[in-house]
Coordinates of C-alpha atoms and ligand atoms in Angstrom, one line a residue:
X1273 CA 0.0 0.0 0.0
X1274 CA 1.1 3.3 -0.9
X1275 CA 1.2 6.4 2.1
X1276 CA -1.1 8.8 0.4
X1277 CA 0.1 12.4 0.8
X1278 CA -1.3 16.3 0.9
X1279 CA 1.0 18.9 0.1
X1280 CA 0.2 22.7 0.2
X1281 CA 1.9 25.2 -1.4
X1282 CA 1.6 28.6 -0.3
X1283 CA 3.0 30.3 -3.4
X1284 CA 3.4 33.8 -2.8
X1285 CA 1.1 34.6 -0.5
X1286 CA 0.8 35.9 3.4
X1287 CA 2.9 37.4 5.7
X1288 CA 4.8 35.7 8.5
X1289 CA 2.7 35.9 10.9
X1290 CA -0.3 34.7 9.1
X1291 CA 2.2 31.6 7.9
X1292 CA 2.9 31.2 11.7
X1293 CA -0.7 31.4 12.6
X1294 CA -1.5 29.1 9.2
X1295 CA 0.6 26.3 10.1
X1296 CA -0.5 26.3 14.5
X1297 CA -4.3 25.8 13.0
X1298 CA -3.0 23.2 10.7
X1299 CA -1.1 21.4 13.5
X1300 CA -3.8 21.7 15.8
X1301 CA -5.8 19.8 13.8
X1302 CA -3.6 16.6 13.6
X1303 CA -3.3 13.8 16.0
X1304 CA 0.2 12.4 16.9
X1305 CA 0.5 9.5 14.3
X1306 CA -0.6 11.4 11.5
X1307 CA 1.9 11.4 8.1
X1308 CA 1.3 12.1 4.7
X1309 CA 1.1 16.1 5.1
X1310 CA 3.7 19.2 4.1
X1311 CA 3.7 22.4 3.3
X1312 CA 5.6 24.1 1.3
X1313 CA 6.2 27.4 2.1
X1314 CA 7.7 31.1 0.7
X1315 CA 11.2 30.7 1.6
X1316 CA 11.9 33.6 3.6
X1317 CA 9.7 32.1 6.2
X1318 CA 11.2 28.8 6.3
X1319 CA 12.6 29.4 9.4
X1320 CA 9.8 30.7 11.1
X1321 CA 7.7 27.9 10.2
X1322 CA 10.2 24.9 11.2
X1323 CA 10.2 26.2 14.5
X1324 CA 6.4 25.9 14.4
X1325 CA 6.4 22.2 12.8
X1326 CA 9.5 20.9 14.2
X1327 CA 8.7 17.8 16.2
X1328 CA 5.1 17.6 14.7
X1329 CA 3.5 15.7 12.0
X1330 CA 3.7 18.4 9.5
X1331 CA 6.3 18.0 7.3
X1332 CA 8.1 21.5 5.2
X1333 CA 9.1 21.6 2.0
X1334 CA 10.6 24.3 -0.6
X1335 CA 9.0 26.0 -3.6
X1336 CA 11.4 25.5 -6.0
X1337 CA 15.4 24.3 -5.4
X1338 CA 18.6 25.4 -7.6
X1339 CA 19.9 24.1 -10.9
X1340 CA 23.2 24.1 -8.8
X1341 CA 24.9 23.0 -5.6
X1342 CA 25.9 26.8 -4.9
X1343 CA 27.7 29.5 -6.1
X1344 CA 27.2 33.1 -8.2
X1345 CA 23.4 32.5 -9.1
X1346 CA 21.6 35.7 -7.3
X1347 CA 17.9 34.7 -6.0
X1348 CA 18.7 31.0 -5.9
X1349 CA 18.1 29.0 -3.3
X1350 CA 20.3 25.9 -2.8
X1351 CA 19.2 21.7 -1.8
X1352 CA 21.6 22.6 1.1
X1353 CA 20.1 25.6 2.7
X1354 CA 16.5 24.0 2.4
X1355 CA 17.8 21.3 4.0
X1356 CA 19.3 23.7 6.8
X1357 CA 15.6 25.6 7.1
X1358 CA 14.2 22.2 8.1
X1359 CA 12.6 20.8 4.2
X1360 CA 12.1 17.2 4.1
X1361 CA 10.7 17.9 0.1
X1362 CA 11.4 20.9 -2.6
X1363 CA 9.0 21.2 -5.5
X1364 CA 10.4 21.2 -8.6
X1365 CA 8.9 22.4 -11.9
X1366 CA 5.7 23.8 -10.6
X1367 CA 3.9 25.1 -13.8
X1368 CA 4.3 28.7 -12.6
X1369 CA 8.0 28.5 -12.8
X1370 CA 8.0 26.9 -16.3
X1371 CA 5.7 29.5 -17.7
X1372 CA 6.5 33.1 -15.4
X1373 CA 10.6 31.8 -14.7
X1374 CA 11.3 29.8 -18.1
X1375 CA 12.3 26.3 -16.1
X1376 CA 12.9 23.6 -18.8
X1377 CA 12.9 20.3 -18.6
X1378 CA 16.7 20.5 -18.5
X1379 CA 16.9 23.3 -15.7
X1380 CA 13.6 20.9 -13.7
X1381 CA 15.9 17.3 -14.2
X1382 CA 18.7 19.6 -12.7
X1383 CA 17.1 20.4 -9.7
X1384 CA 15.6 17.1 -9.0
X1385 CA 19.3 16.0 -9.0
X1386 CA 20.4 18.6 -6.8
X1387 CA 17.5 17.8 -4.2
X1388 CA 18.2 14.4 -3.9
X1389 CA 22.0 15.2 -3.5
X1390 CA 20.8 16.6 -0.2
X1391 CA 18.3 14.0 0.7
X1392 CA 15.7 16.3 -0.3
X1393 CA 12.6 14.5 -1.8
X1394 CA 11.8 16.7 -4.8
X1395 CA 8.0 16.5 -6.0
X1396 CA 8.1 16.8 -9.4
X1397 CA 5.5 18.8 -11.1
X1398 CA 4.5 18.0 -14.6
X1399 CA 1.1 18.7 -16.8
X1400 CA -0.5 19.6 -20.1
X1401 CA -1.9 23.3 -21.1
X1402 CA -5.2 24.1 -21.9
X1403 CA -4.0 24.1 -26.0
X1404 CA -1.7 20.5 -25.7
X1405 CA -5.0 18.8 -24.2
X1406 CA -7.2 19.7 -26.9
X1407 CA -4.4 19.3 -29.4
X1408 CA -4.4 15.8 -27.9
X1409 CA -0.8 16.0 -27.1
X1410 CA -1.3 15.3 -22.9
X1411 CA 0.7 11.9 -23.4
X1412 CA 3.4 13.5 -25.3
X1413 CA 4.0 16.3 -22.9
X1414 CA 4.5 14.1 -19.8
X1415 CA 6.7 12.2 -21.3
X1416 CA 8.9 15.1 -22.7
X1417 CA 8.6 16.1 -18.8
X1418 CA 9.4 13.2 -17.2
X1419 CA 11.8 11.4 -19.1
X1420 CA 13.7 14.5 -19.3
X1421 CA 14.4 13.7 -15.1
X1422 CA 14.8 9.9 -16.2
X1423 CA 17.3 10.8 -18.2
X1424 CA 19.3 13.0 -16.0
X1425 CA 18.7 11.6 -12.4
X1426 CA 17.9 7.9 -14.0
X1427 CA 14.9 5.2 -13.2
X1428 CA 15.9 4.7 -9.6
X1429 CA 15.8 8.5 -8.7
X1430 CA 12.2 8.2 -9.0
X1431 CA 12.0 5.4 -5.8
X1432 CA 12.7 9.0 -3.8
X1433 CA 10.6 11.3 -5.1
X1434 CA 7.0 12.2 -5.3
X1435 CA 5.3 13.2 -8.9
X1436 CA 2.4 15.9 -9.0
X1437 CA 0.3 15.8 -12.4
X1438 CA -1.3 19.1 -12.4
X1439 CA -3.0 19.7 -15.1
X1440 CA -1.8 23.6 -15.8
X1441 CA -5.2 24.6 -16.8
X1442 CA -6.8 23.6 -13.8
X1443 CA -4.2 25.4 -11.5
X1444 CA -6.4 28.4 -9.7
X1445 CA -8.9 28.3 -12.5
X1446 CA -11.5 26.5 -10.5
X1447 CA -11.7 23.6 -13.4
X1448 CA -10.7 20.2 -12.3
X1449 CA -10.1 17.6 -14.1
X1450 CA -12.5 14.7 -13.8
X1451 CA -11.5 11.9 -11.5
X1452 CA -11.7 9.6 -14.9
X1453 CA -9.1 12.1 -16.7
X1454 CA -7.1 12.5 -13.6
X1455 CA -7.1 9.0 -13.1
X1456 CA -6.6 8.8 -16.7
X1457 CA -2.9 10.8 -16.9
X1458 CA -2.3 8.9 -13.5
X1459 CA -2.3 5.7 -14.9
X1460 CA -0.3 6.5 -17.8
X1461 CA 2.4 8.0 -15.4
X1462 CA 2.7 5.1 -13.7
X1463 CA 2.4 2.6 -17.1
X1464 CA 5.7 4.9 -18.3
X1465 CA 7.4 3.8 -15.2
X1466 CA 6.2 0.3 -15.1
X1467 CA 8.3 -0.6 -18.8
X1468 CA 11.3 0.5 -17.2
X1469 CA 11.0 -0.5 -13.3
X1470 CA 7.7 -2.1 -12.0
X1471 CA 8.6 -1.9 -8.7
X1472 CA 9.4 1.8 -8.8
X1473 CA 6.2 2.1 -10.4
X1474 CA 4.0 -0.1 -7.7
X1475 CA 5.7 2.4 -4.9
X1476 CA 5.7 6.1 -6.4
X1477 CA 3.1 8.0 -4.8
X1478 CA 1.8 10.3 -8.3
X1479 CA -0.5 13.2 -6.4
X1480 CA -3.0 15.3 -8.2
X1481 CA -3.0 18.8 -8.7
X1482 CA -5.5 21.5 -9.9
X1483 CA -8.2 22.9 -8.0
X1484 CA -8.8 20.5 -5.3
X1485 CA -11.2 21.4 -2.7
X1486 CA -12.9 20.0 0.4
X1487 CA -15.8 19.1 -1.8
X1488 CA -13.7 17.1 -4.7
X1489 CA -10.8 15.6 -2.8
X1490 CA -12.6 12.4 -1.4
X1491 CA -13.6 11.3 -5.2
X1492 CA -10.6 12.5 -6.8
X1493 CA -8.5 10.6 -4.0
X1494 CA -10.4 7.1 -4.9
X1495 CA -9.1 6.9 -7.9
X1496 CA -6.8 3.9 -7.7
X1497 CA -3.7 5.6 -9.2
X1498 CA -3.7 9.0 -7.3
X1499 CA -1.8 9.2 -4.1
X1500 CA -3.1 12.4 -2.6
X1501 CA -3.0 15.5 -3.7
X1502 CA -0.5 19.3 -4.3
X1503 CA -3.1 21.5 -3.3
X1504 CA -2.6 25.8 -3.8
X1505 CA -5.8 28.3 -3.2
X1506 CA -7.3 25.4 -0.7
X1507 CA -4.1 24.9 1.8
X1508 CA -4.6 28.6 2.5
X1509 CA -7.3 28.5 4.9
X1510 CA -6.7 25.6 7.5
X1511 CA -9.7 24.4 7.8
X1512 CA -9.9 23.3 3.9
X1513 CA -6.8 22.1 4.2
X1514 CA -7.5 19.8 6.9
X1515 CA -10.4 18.8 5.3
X1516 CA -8.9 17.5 2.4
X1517 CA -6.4 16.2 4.4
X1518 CA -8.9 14.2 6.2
X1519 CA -10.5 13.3 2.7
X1520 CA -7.3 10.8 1.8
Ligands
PGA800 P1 -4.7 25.3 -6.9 O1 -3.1 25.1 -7.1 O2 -5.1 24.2 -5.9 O3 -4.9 26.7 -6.4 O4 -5.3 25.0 -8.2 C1 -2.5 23.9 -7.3 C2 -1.0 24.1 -7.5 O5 -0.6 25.0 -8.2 O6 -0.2 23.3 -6.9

């Protein structure tokens, strides 16, 4: 059986203190032996929001990790200093930085590499636009995307990382996918691994992305190839995030 997960990701939004006061109400809602939940927060407030997880069952990850190990690359935030604020995981490839922050595959296979160097788990984000779904080109995409970090990091890499399918035009637009086309790309994700390491496949949790909300995560979660879910807009407000949570 595979240990579902529910990641949020803050993006760039809040202040400290609402982070600080974001994560206690998160945290208050979880009992002792709970697992399967992050957040990944703005990185300026990494810090402040260890100390508020540290020794709880809130896990912290990054929003995005360096191409490199360190060095003369202004605004870049290295495996090794995420590891230092406290980041069990660093999300890599997020739509957001492939479209605003031109990320390639290249630059996203890089930084998965550069995660795992420092025992980081990096959740890989990959997904078809709006145009390449109707151009029927969804299959294509995600394999451009992930056998570009196949490539680089090779099969095994993938044995210590999480994938996120987020379907970029269902990121903060509302639209979901259905659970039959989420379950859909799921599968495939999973078949892609399968022909080069079954096992790898049968353990990798693949969590949804895209507009999930208290009211979709239960049926979206049932699907038999979608390990939990990367969830923006909805991890904002603790109460929704729990509640998904509590929908795995
Ligand atoms: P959303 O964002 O839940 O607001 O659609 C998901 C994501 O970008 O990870």
């Amino acid at each position: 059986m595979r240990q579902s997960i529910v990641m949020g990701n803050w993006k760039m939004n809040g202040s400290r203190s609402e982070g600080i006061e974001l994560a206690n109400a998160i945290i208050a809602g979880l009992n002792d032996g709970d697992k399967g939940i992050a957040v990944c927060v703005p990185s300026v407030y990494l810090s402040d929001i260890e100390a508020v997880v540290k020794n709880t069952p809130l896990a912290l990850g990054g929003q995005n990790v360096a191409d490199h190990e360190s060095g003369a690359y202004t605004g870049e935030i290295s495996a090794f200093m995420l590891k230092e604020c406290g980041c069990t995981y660093a999300l890599v490839g997020h739509s957001e930085r492939r479209t605003y922050y031109g990320d390639t595959n290249e630059s996203v296979a890089a930084r998965f590499c550069q995660a795992q160097k420092e025992g980081i788990i990096p959740v890989l984000c990959i997904g078809e636009t709006l145009e390449e779904r109707e151009s029927d080109t969804t299959f294509a995409v995600i394999d451009e995307q992930l056998n570009a970090v196949i490539h680089m990091a090779g099969i095994d890499a993938l044995a210590n990382s999480v994938i996120a399918y987020e379907p970029v035009w269902a990121i903060g637009t509302g639209k979901t996918a259905s659970d039959e086309q989420a379950q859909e790309v799921h599968k495939y994700i999973r078949q892609q691994i399968a022909a080069k390491s079954q096992a790898i496949a049968d353990n990798v949790q693949i969590v949804y992305g895209g507009s999930v909300k208290p009211g979709n995560a239960k049926a979206i979660f049932a699907m038999p190839d979608i390990d939990g879910g990367l969830i923006g807009g909805a991890s904002l407000d603790a109460t929704s995030f729990l509640a998904i949570y509590k929908a795995i």
